[in-house]
């Protein structure tokens, strides 16, 4: 007995399924372009701000630029840059069609971050140190909670704690290995706190103590450190 | 869904307007194992079937019950001497064996099995029997199956599930793809069932196995919604878990036994569509369940590690909590696909309720039941499939609920 096969229905169902999932793919493709454009705009803003700070820094000696204001602007921009980088890294992870372009964007961001780091060190030489700088080297493929600890401490200390994060596995930018070498970093995660390298995972208590010591060296009384010392 | 828009399926509508022109002999078989709570109601519903008494017989097979089932049946027989009821007591041998024992003595040209926790509507025979005469290849007719008056949220969830499943059954029936003739009052042409060898006594899902066998021999199984059977469903998660493990493991076991039907053009849509989906749905369920559980576990572990890393200083995290919302970061393509599938699910749900002429708010507990059905039931079913995968891997023995 010959039984019916509803081939026409199977074909229509297949086409409809393709349309549904294809719609998602096309939307993803379109959004990738929008995200790329967005990250370019964000990068442009940061570069413009960086140039402005670099130029203002030239006028510190002549007294026409104010250290306190400049430090505040620098801190704001570095914090903003960190947030924007997180956004771009997320775009990069989810991108399917524009992976190369996003990698270029990330490379650009890392370079901008390095320039901010160098600029902040130059400003520290001309002005009294106003914040604690932590350079954080991590391995993207290694699940670690160091980033969570830094994010937590950032919430505690606010804009006075500046964190510069670098993915040590990011192959596209030669400056990262140079940074690693200059700070003698061999394992991940590693932290460089105001120039001093700490290898391996740093627990929250120890890191908080390190950061508080740095604030103390700046003769700065920070509320969180006072509370921390009371408890410990 | 595409099946809905085909025209051929209207043919059954005219049949339901016809009355039975003659009354063939009919046998109702009630296999019972420890059913003292519900068997009286089951027998009452059979006794009240609108059908000439002399053309109807009821065979109860007491499958080694050790509660009051036997006594209740004997009392019922004594109280209803006008009904033609036979009680067979046997050692516990399983439902398949019980049905075959009854089939050996059944006089009916047609028979139906009614589980002892189910209750049939009076007009069932008047509605279902004419369908056998639409085509000589019709071997079975199934009624609308509903959950009997859901008492708690879990039963209400199953009430939703049965209604939606009935919709899928109606679609499958339209393309001769019915793969199970449920225990509650599926009706069969006795000669055909005897011809194909009766029930399989080794399987844990004899209703599914016999349906696939009927399909294998190119018989047709029809589905009607003009008469209903109500069945009692598990009241707690543990009982439901055992029931579903039996059902789905049974479907996989039988899909493997009848694997030659899969992708076999000889069996039409049943071979090309239904049989493969029986296996793939299980595989997809296990993969999805595994992925969901793994991702949940990963997320929980990460979240917990983060809290440990900051010495559980939740107060600081709460005080400094900010929402950094970037609309471009949303996974729009996944959201589009998910929302499309969700809309299709809503359409299916609406059509399912229309199909059986029920309202979603019947029996109360609507919101809690919907929430449970959408968010918790799927996780529960995932654990059922994971357990079935474990049974396969560990070669654990099948069990009967």
Coordinates of C-alpha atoms in Angstrom, one line a residue:
Chain A
X1 CA 0.0 0.0 0.0
X2 CA 1.4 3.4 -0.9
X3 CA 1.3 5.9 1.9
X4 CA 1.4 9.6 1.4
X5 CA 4.4 11.7 2.0
X6 CA 3.6 15.3 2.5
X7 CA 6.7 16.5 0.7
X8 CA 5.2 19.9 -0.1
X9 CA 4.5 20.6 3.6
X10 CA 8.0 19.5 4.6
X11 CA 9.5 21.9 2.0
X12 CA 7.3 24.8 3.2
X13 CA 8.1 24.0 6.8
X14 CA 11.8 24.0 5.9
X15 CA 11.6 27.3 4.2
X16 CA 9.6 28.9 7.1
X17 CA 12.2 27.6 9.5
X18 CA 15.0 29.0 7.4
X19 CA 13.2 32.4 7.3
X20 CA 12.8 32.5 11.1
X21 CA 16.5 31.6 11.8
X22 CA 17.7 33.5 8.7
X23 CA 15.9 36.5 10.0
X24 CA 17.9 36.2 13.2
X25 CA 21.2 35.8 11.3
X26 CA 20.5 38.8 9.1
X27 CA 19.6 40.9 12.2
X28 CA 22.8 39.7 13.8
X29 CA 24.8 40.7 10.7
X30 CA 23.2 44.2 10.6
X31 CA 23.7 44.7 14.3
X32 CA 27.4 43.8 14.0
X33 CA 27.8 46.7 11.7
X34 CA 26.0 49.0 14.0
X35 CA 28.1 47.8 17.0
X36 CA 31.3 48.3 15.0
X37 CA 30.2 51.8 14.2
X38 CA 29.4 52.4 17.8
X39 CA 32.7 51.2 19.1
X40 CA 34.5 53.4 16.5
X41 CA 32.6 56.4 17.8
X42 CA 33.4 55.5 21.4
X43 CA 37.1 55.1 20.5
X44 CA 37.2 58.4 18.7
X45 CA 35.8 60.2 21.8
X46 CA 38.4 58.6 24.0
X47 CA 41.3 59.5 21.7
X48 CA 40.1 63.1 21.5
X49 CA 39.9 63.2 25.3
X50 CA 43.4 61.7 25.6
X51 CA 44.9 64.3 23.2
X52 CA 43.2 67.0 25.2
X53 CA 44.7 65.7 28.4
X54 CA 48.1 65.3 26.9
X55 CA 48.0 68.9 25.7
X56 CA 46.8 70.2 29.0
X57 CA 49.6 68.4 30.7
X58 CA 52.1 70.5 28.8
X59 CA 50.7 73.6 30.5
X60 CA 51.1 72.3 34.1
X61 CA 54.6 73.8 34.6
X62 CA 53.4 77.2 33.5
X63 CA 50.6 77.0 36.0
X64 CA 47.9 77.4 33.3
X65 CA 46.6 73.9 33.8
X66 CA 45.5 72.9 37.3
X67 CA 46.8 69.5 38.7
X68 CA 43.6 68.8 40.6
X69 CA 41.3 69.4 37.7
X70 CA 43.5 67.5 35.3
X71 CA 43.8 64.5 37.6
X72 CA 40.0 64.5 38.0
X73 CA 39.5 64.6 34.2
X74 CA 42.1 61.9 33.8
X75 CA 40.4 59.6 36.3
X76 CA 37.0 60.1 34.7
X77 CA 38.4 59.3 31.3
X78 CA 40.2 56.2 32.4
X79 CA 37.2 54.9 34.2
X80 CA 35.1 55.6 31.1
X81 CA 37.6 53.9 28.9
X82 CA 37.4 50.8 31.1
X83 CA 33.7 50.7 30.7
X84 CA 33.9 51.2 27.0
X85 CA 36.5 48.5 26.6
X86 CA 34.2 46.1 28.4
X87 CA 31.5 46.9 25.8
X88 CA 33.8 46.4 22.9
X89 CA 35.1 43.1 24.3
X90 CA 31.5 41.9 24.6
X91 CA 30.9 43.0 21.0
X92 CA 34.0 41.1 19.9
X93 CA 33.0 37.9 21.7
X94 CA 29.5 37.9 20.1
X95 CA 30.6 39.0 16.6
X96 CA 30.5 36.4 13.9
X97 CA 31.0 38.3 10.7
X98 CA 33.2 41.2 11.7
X99 CA 35.7 39.5 14.0
X100 CA 38.7 41.1 12.3
X101 CA 37.3 44.6 12.6
X102 CA 36.5 44.2 16.2
X103 CA 40.0 42.8 16.9
X104 CA 41.4 46.0 15.3
X105 CA 39.1 48.1 17.5
X106 CA 40.3 46.2 20.6
X107 CA 43.8 46.8 19.5
X108 CA 43.1 50.5 19.2
X109 CA 41.5 50.5 22.7
X110 CA 44.5 48.7 24.2
X111 CA 46.8 51.3 22.7
X112 CA 44.7 54.1 23.9
X113 CA 44.7 52.5 27.4
X114 CA 48.5 52.3 27.3
X115 CA 48.7 56.0 26.3
X116 CA 46.4 56.9 29.2
X117 CA 48.6 54.9 31.5
X118 CA 51.8 56.6 30.3
X119 CA 50.1 60.0 30.4
X120 CA 49.0 59.4 34.0
X121 CA 52.5 58.5 34.9
X122 CA 53.8 61.7 33.4
X123 CA 51.2 63.7 35.2
X124 CA 52.2 62.0 38.5
X125 CA 55.7 63.3 37.9
X126 CA 54.5 66.8 37.6
X127 CA 51.7 66.7 40.1
X128 CA 51.5 64.9 43.4
X129 CA 50.1 61.4 43.0
X130 CA 46.4 61.5 43.4
X131 CA 45.3 57.9 42.8
X132 CA 46.5 54.4 43.0
X133 CA 47.1 52.8 39.6
X134 CA 46.7 49.1 39.2
X135 CA 47.7 47.5 35.9
X136 CA 46.0 44.1 35.6
X137 CA 47.3 41.4 33.3
X138 CA 45.0 38.5 32.8
X139 CA 44.7 35.4 30.7
X140 CA 41.3 35.4 28.8
X141 CA 41.3 31.6 28.7
X142 CA 41.8 31.3 32.5
X143 CA 38.8 31.7 34.7
X144 CA 39.9 33.7 37.7
X145 CA 38.2 36.0 40.2
X146 CA 41.0 38.6 40.2
X147 CA 38.8 40.8 37.9
X148 CA 35.9 40.5 40.3
X149 CA 38.1 41.5 43.2
X150 CA 39.3 44.6 41.3
X151 CA 35.8 45.5 40.3
X152 CA 34.7 45.2 43.9
X153 CA 37.6 47.4 45.1
X154 CA 36.9 49.9 42.4
X155 CA 33.4 50.2 43.9
X156 CA 34.9 50.7 47.3
X157 CA 37.5 53.3 46.4
X158 CA 35.6 54.9 43.6
X159 CA 37.5 57.0 41.0
X160 CA 40.7 57.1 43.1
X161 CA 41.5 53.6 42.1
X162 CA 42.5 53.4 38.5
X163 CA 42.6 50.0 36.8
X164 CA 44.2 49.3 33.5
X165 CA 43.4 45.8 32.2
X166 CA 45.3 44.0 29.5
X167 CA 44.5 40.6 28.0
X168 CA 47.9 39.0 27.9
X169 CA 46.6 36.5 25.2
X170 CA 45.7 39.3 22.8
X171 CA 48.1 38.5 20.0
X172 CA 47.4 41.5 17.7
X173 CA 49.1 44.2 19.7
X174 CA 52.9 43.9 20.2
X175 CA 52.9 46.6 23.0
X176 CA 51.3 44.1 25.4
X177 CA 54.2 41.7 25.4
X178 CA 56.5 44.7 25.8
X179 CA 54.5 45.8 28.9
X180 CA 54.6 42.3 30.3
X181 CA 58.3 42.2 29.9
X182 CA 58.9 45.7 31.3
X183 CA 57.0 44.7 34.5
X184 CA 58.6 41.2 34.5
X185 CA 55.2 39.5 34.4
X186 CA 55.4 35.8 33.9
X187 CA 52.2 34.4 35.3
X188 CA 48.5 35.3 35.2
X189 CA 46.8 37.0 36.7
X190 CA 49.4 39.6 37.8
X191 CA 49.0 43.1 39.2
X192 CA 51.3 46.1 39.1
X193 CA 50.3 48.5 41.9
X194 CA 51.9 51.9 41.5
X195 CA 54.9 50.3 39.7
X196 CA 55.3 47.2 42.0
X197 CA 54.6 43.8 40.5
X198 CA 52.6 41.2 42.3
X199 CA 52.4 37.8 40.6
X200 CA 49.6 35.4 40.9
X201 CA 46.1 35.8 42.3
X202 CA 45.9 38.4 45.1
X203 CA 43.1 37.8 47.6
X204 CA 40.9 40.7 48.4
X205 CA 42.3 41.4 51.9
X206 CA 45.9 41.4 50.8
X207 CA 45.2 43.6 47.8
X208 CA 43.2 46.0 49.9
X209 CA 46.1 46.2 52.3
X210 CA 48.5 46.9 49.4
X211 CA 46.2 49.7 48.1
X212 CA 45.8 51.2 51.5
X213 CA 49.5 51.3 52.0
X214 CA 49.8 53.2 48.7
X215 CA 47.2 55.7 49.9
X216 CA 49.1 56.1 53.2
X217 CA 52.3 56.8 51.3
X218 CA 50.4 59.7 49.6
X219 CA 49.5 60.9 53.1
X220 CA 45.9 60.3 52.1
X221 CA 43.3 59.3 54.7
X222 CA 40.8 57.2 52.9
X223 CA 37.6 56.2 54.7
X224 CA 37.7 52.6 53.4
X225 CA 41.3 52.1 54.6
X226 CA 40.4 53.4 58.0
X227 CA 37.6 50.9 58.3
X228 CA 39.8 48.2 56.9
X229 CA 42.5 48.8 59.5
X230 CA 40.0 48.8 62.3
X231 CA 38.7 45.4 61.3
X232 CA 42.2 44.0 60.7
Chain B
X1 CA 0.8 23.7 11.7
X2 CA 0.8 23.4 7.9
X3 CA -1.4 20.4 8.2
X4 CA -4.1 22.7 9.6
X5 CA -4.4 24.4 6.2
X6 CA -5.0 21.2 4.2
X7 CA -8.5 20.4 3.0
X8 CA -8.7 16.7 3.1
X9 CA -9.2 16.6 6.9
X10 CA -12.7 17.8 6.7
X11 CA -14.0 14.4 5.8
X12 CA -14.5 13.3 9.4
X13 CA -16.9 16.1 10.2
X14 CA -19.8 14.6 8.3
X15 CA -19.4 11.3 10.0
X16 CA -20.1 12.7 13.4
X17 CA -23.5 13.7 12.3
X18 CA -24.4 10.1 11.5
X19 CA -26.1 7.9 14.0
X20 CA -25.0 4.3 14.4
X21 CA -27.2 2.2 12.0
X22 CA -26.5 -1.1 13.8
X23 CA -24.9 -2.0 17.1
X24 CA -21.9 -4.3 16.8
X25 CA -20.8 -6.2 19.9
X26 CA -18.5 -4.2 22.0
X27 CA -16.0 -5.2 24.8
X28 CA -14.6 -2.9 27.4
X29 CA -11.4 -4.2 29.0
X30 CA -10.4 -2.8 32.4
X31 CA -6.9 -3.9 33.5
X32 CA -6.6 -3.0 37.1
X33 CA -3.7 -3.1 39.6
X34 CA -4.4 -1.6 43.0
X35 CA -7.1 0.7 41.8
X36 CA -9.5 0.6 44.8
X37 CA -9.8 4.4 44.8
X38 CA -11.1 4.9 41.3
X39 CA -12.3 1.6 39.8
X40 CA -15.9 2.0 41.0
X41 CA -16.1 5.3 39.1
X42 CA -14.5 3.7 36.0
X43 CA -17.0 0.8 36.0
X44 CA -19.9 3.2 36.6
X45 CA -18.9 5.2 33.5
X46 CA -18.8 2.0 31.5
X47 CA -22.1 0.8 32.8
X48 CA -23.6 4.2 31.8
X49 CA -22.4 4.0 28.2
X50 CA -25.4 4.7 25.9
X51 CA -25.4 1.3 24.2
X52 CA -27.7 -1.7 24.2
X53 CA -26.8 -3.8 27.2
X54 CA -26.9 -7.1 25.3
X55 CA -24.3 -5.7 22.8
X56 CA -21.9 -4.6 25.5
X57 CA -19.6 -6.6 27.8
X58 CA -17.1 -5.5 30.4
X59 CA -14.0 -7.6 31.3
X60 CA -12.1 -6.6 34.4
X61 CA -8.7 -8.1 34.7
X62 CA -7.4 -7.9 38.3
X63 CA -3.7 -8.0 37.7
X64 CA -2.7 -9.3 41.2
X65 CA -4.0 -6.3 43.2
X66 CA -3.3 -6.5 46.9
X67 CA -5.8 -3.7 47.9
X68 CA -9.5 -3.8 47.8
X69 CA -9.8 -3.8 44.0
X70 CA -11.1 -7.3 43.7
X71 CA -13.8 -6.9 46.4
X72 CA -15.0 -3.6 44.9
X73 CA -15.4 -5.2 41.5
X74 CA -17.2 -8.2 42.9
X75 CA -19.5 -5.9 44.8
X76 CA -20.1 -3.9 41.7
X77 CA -21.0 -6.9 39.7
X78 CA -23.4 -8.1 42.4
X79 CA -25.0 -4.6 42.4
X80 CA -25.4 -4.5 38.6
X81 CA -26.7 -7.8 37.5
X82 CA -28.0 -6.3 34.3
X83 CA -24.5 -5.5 33.1
X84 CA -22.5 -8.2 31.5
X85 CA -19.3 -7.9 33.6
X86 CA -16.6 -10.6 33.9
X87 CA -13.9 -10.5 36.5
X88 CA -10.6 -12.3 35.8
X89 CA -8.1 -12.5 38.7
X90 CA -4.5 -13.3 37.8
X91 CA -1.1 -13.0 39.3
X92 CA 0.6 -9.7 38.6
X93 CA 1.8 -10.1 35.0
X94 CA 1.7 -6.6 33.6
X95 CA -0.8 -4.6 31.6
X96 CA 0.0 -6.2 28.2
X97 CA -0.6 -9.7 29.6
X98 CA -3.9 -8.5 31.3
X99 CA -5.1 -7.1 28.0
X100 CA -4.2 -10.3 26.1
X101 CA -6.0 -12.4 28.6
X102 CA -9.1 -10.4 28.2
X103 CA -8.7 -10.4 24.4
X104 CA -8.7 -14.2 24.4
X105 CA -12.3 -14.3 25.6
X106 CA -13.6 -11.0 24.3
X107 CA -16.7 -11.4 22.1
X108 CA -16.8 -7.8 20.8
X109 CA -16.2 -6.9 17.2
X110 CA -14.6 -3.8 18.7
X111 CA -13.0 -3.4 22.1
X112 CA -11.6 -0.6 24.1
X113 CA -9.2 -0.6 27.0
X114 CA -10.1 1.7 29.8
X115 CA -7.6 2.3 32.6
X116 CA -9.1 1.9 36.0
X117 CA -8.4 5.6 36.8
X118 CA -10.2 6.9 33.8
X119 CA -13.9 7.7 33.1
X120 CA -15.6 7.6 29.7
X121 CA -18.4 9.9 28.4
X122 CA -21.8 8.3 27.8
X123 CA -21.9 9.0 24.1
X124 CA -18.4 7.6 23.4
X125 CA -19.5 4.5 21.5
X126 CA -22.1 6.4 19.5
X127 CA -19.4 8.8 18.4
X128 CA -16.4 6.6 18.0
X129 CA -17.9 3.4 16.4
X130 CA -19.1 5.1 13.1
X131 CA -15.5 6.2 12.4
X132 CA -14.5 2.6 11.9
X133 CA -16.8 2.5 8.9
X134 CA -15.2 5.4 7.1
X135 CA -12.3 3.2 5.9
X136 CA -11.7 -0.5 6.3
X137 CA -8.1 0.2 7.2
X138 CA -9.1 2.0 10.4
X139 CA -7.9 -0.2 13.2
X140 CA -8.2 2.2 16.1
X141 CA -10.0 5.4 17.1
X142 CA -8.9 7.6 20.0
X143 CA -11.1 10.0 22.0
X144 CA -10.2 13.3 23.4
X145 CA -8.2 12.8 26.6
X146 CA -8.5 15.2 29.4
X147 CA -7.2 15.5 33.0
X148 CA -10.1 14.9 35.4
X149 CA -10.9 17.9 37.5
X150 CA -7.4 19.1 38.4
X151 CA -7.1 19.6 42.1
X152 CA -3.7 21.2 42.5
X153 CA -1.3 23.2 40.4
X154 CA 0.6 20.2 39.2
X155 CA -2.5 18.6 37.9
X156 CA -3.6 21.9 36.3
X157 CA -0.2 22.0 34.5
X158 CA -0.9 18.5 33.2
X159 CA -4.3 19.7 32.2
X160 CA -2.7 22.3 30.0
X161 CA -0.2 19.8 28.7
X162 CA -2.9 17.2 27.7
X163 CA -4.9 19.9 25.9
X164 CA -1.8 21.0 23.9
X165 CA -0.9 17.4 23.2
X166 CA -4.4 16.8 21.9
X167 CA -3.8 19.6 19.4
X168 CA -0.6 17.9 18.2
X169 CA -2.5 14.6 18.0
X170 CA -5.1 16.2 15.8
X171 CA -2.4 17.4 13.5
X172 CA -0.7 14.0 13.5
X173 CA -4.0 12.2 12.9
X174 CA -4.6 14.3 9.8
X175 CA -1.5 12.9 8.2
X176 CA -1.8 9.4 9.6
X177 CA 1.0 9.9 12.0
X178 CA -0.6 8.9 15.3
X179 CA 2.0 7.0 17.2
X180 CA 0.2 6.1 20.4
X181 CA -3.3 4.9 21.3
X182 CA -3.6 6.0 24.9
X183 CA -4.8 3.6 27.5
X184 CA -8.0 5.5 28.4
X185 CA -10.6 4.2 26.0
X186 CA -8.8 3.9 22.7
X187 CA -11.0 1.7 20.7
X188 CA -9.8 -1.1 18.4
X189 CA -11.1 -3.4 15.8
X190 CA -10.7 -6.7 17.6
X191 CA -10.0 -8.8 14.5
X192 CA -7.1 -6.5 13.5
X193 CA -5.5 -6.6 16.9
X194 CA -5.7 -10.3 17.0
X195 CA -4.3 -10.5 13.4
X196 CA -1.3 -8.5 14.3
X197 CA -0.5 -10.6 17.4
X198 CA -2.3 -8.9 20.3
X199 CA -0.4 -6.8 22.8
X200 CA 3.3 -6.9 23.5
X201 CA 3.7 -8.2 27.0
X202 CA 7.3 -7.1 27.4
X203 CA 7.1 -3.4 26.8
X204 CA 6.4 -0.8 29.4
X205 CA 4.3 1.2 26.9
X206 CA 2.0 -1.3 25.3
X207 CA -0.3 1.5 24.0
X208 CA 2.6 3.0 22.1
X209 CA 3.9 -0.3 20.8
X210 CA 0.6 -1.4 19.5
X211 CA 0.0 1.9 17.7
X212 CA 3.4 1.6 16.0
X213 CA 2.7 -2.0 15.1
X214 CA -0.6 -0.9 13.5
X215 CA 1.2 1.7 11.5
X216 CA 3.7 -0.9 10.5
X217 CA 0.9 -3.0 9.0
X218 CA -0.4 0.2 7.4
X219 CA -3.6 0.4 9.4
X220 CA -5.1 3.8 10.2
X221 CA -5.6 5.4 13.6
X222 CA -8.2 8.2 13.8
X223 CA -8.6 10.8 16.5
X224 CA -11.9 12.4 17.4
X225 CA -12.7 15.3 19.6
X226 CA -16.4 14.8 19.8
X227 CA -16.3 12.6 22.8
X228 CA -13.9 12.6 25.8
X229 CA -12.4 10.5 28.4
X230 CA -11.1 12.0 31.7
X231 CA -8.2 10.5 33.5
X232 CA -6.7 11.0 36.9
X233 CA -3.1 12.2 36.7
X234 CA -0.2 12.1 39.2
X235 CA -0.7 14.6 42.1
X236 CA 2.9 15.0 43.1
X237 CA 6.2 15.5 41.2
X238 CA 7.7 12.1 42.3
X239 CA 4.7 10.1 40.8
X240 CA 4.8 12.3 37.7
X241 CA 8.5 11.7 37.3
X242 CA 8.1 7.9 37.4
X243 CA 5.2 8.1 35.0
X244 CA 7.1 10.2 32.4
X245 CA 10.2 8.2 32.7
X246 CA 8.1 5.1 31.8
X247 CA 6.4 6.9 28.9
X248 CA 9.4 8.5 27.3
X249 CA 11.8 5.5 27.9
X250 CA 9.1 3.3 26.4
X251 CA 8.9 5.6 23.4
X252 CA 12.6 5.4 22.9
X253 CA 12.7 1.7 23.4
X254 CA 10.0 1.2 20.8
X255 CA 11.5 3.7 18.4
X256 CA 14.7 1.5 18.6
X257 CA 12.7 -1.7 18.1
X258 CA 10.9 -0.2 15.1
X259 CA 13.8 1.7 13.8
X260 CA 13.4 0.3 10.3
X261 CA 10.3 2.3 9.9
X262 CA 12.2 5.5 10.4
X263 CA 13.0 7.4 7.1
X264 CA 11.3 4.6 5.3
X265 CA 9.1 6.0 2.4
X266 CA 7.0 2.8 2.6
X267 CA 5.4 4.3 5.7
X268 CA 4.7 7.7 4.3
X269 CA 4.6 10.6 6.7
X270 CA 4.7 8.2 9.6
X271 CA 8.1 6.8 8.6
X272 CA 9.5 10.0 7.2
X273 CA 8.3 12.4 10.0
X274 CA 6.8 10.8 13.0
X275 CA 9.3 8.0 13.7
X276 CA 12.4 10.1 13.4
X277 CA 11.0 12.8 15.6
X278 CA 10.3 10.2 18.3
X279 CA 14.0 9.6 18.6
X280 CA 15.3 13.1 17.8
X281 CA 13.0 14.7 20.3
X282 CA 14.6 12.6 23.0
X283 CA 18.1 13.4 21.8
X284 CA 17.3 17.1 21.5
X285 CA 15.7 17.1 24.9
X286 CA 18.8 15.5 26.5
X287 CA 21.2 17.8 24.7
X288 CA 19.2 20.9 25.6
X289 CA 18.7 19.7 29.2
X290 CA 22.4 18.9 29.5
X291 CA 23.4 22.3 28.0
X292 CA 20.9 24.2 30.2
X293 CA 22.0 22.4 33.4
X294 CA 25.7 22.9 32.5
X295 CA 25.3 26.6 31.7
X296 CA 23.2 27.1 34.9
X297 CA 25.9 25.3 36.9
X298 CA 28.6 27.3 35.3
X299 CA 26.9 30.6 36.0
X300 CA 26.1 29.7 39.6
X301 CA 29.7 28.6 40.1
X302 CA 31.0 31.8 38.7
X303 CA 28.7 33.9 40.8
X304 CA 29.5 32.0 43.9
X305 CA 33.3 32.2 43.3
X306 CA 32.9 36.0 42.8
X307 CA 31.2 36.2 46.2
X308 CA 33.8 34.1 47.9
X309 CA 36.5 36.3 46.3
X310 CA 35.1 39.4 47.9
X311 CA 34.4 37.7 51.3
X312 CA 30.7 37.8 50.7
X313 CA 30.6 41.6 51.2
X314 CA 27.1 41.7 49.6
X315 CA 26.3 45.1 51.3
X316 CA 29.0 46.9 49.3
X317 CA 27.8 45.2 46.1
X318 CA 24.2 46.3 46.8
X319 CA 25.2 49.8 47.9
X320 CA 27.2 50.4 44.7
X321 CA 25.0 48.5 42.4
X322 CA 24.5 50.3 39.0
X323 CA 22.8 49.3 35.9
X324 CA 25.0 49.7 32.9
X325 CA 22.5 49.1 30.1
X326 CA 23.7 49.2 26.6
X327 CA 20.9 48.4 24.1
X328 CA 23.4 47.3 21.5
X329 CA 24.7 44.6 23.7
X330 CA 21.4 42.8 23.8
X331 CA 21.5 39.5 21.8
X332 CA 18.9 40.7 19.2
X333 CA 19.2 37.8 16.8
X334 CA 18.6 35.3 19.6
X335 CA 15.8 37.4 21.0
X336 CA 14.1 37.6 17.6
X337 CA 14.3 33.8 17.2
X338 CA 13.1 33.2 20.7
X339 CA 10.2 35.7 20.5
X340 CA 9.1 34.2 17.1
X341 CA 9.1 30.7 18.6
X342 CA 7.3 32.1 21.7
X343 CA 4.6 33.7 19.5
X344 CA 4.1 30.4 17.7
X345 CA 3.8 28.7 21.1
X346 CA 1.1 31.2 22.1
X347 CA -0.8 30.6 18.9
X348 CA -0.6 26.8 19.4
X349 CA -1.9 27.2 22.9
X350 CA -4.8 29.4 21.8
X351 CA -5.7 26.9 19.0
X352 CA -5.3 24.0 21.4
X353 CA -7.9 25.4 23.8
X354 CA -10.2 26.2 20.9
X355 CA -9.8 22.7 19.6
X356 CA -11.2 21.1 22.8
X357 CA -13.6 24.0 23.6
X358 CA -12.0 24.7 27.0
X359 CA -11.0 28.0 28.6
X360 CA -7.6 28.5 30.0
X361 CA -9.0 29.8 33.2
X362 CA -11.1 26.7 33.9
X363 CA -10.4 25.0 37.3
X364 CA -8.7 28.2 38.7
X365 CA -5.0 28.5 39.7
X366 CA -4.4 29.9 36.2
X367 CA -1.4 32.2 36.8
X368 CA 0.5 29.9 39.1
X369 CA -0.1 27.0 36.7
X370 CA 0.9 29.0 33.7
X371 CA 4.1 30.1 35.4
X372 CA 4.9 26.6 36.5
X373 CA 4.1 25.2 33.0
X374 CA 6.3 27.8 31.2
X375 CA 9.3 28.0 33.6
X376 CA 9.4 24.9 35.8
X377 CA 7.8 22.1 33.8
X378 CA 10.4 22.4 31.1
X379 CA 13.2 22.0 33.6
X380 CA 11.3 19.1 35.2
X381 CA 11.0 17.4 31.8
X382 CA 14.7 18.0 31.2
X383 CA 15.5 16.1 34.3
X384 CA 13.2 13.2 33.1
X385 CA 15.2 13.0 29.9
X386 CA 18.5 13.2 31.7
X387 CA 17.5 10.3 33.9
X388 CA 16.4 8.4 30.8
X389 CA 19.9 9.0 29.3
X390 CA 21.4 7.8 32.5
X391 CA 19.2 4.6 32.3
X392 CA 20.5 4.0 28.9
X393 CA 24.1 4.5 29.8
X394 CA 23.9 2.5 33.0
X395 CA 21.5 -0.1 31.4
X396 CA 19.1 0.4 34.3
X397 CA 16.0 -1.8 34.2
X398 CA 12.6 -0.3 33.1
X399 CA 10.0 0.0 35.8
X400 CA 6.2 0.3 35.8
X401 CA 4.7 3.3 37.5

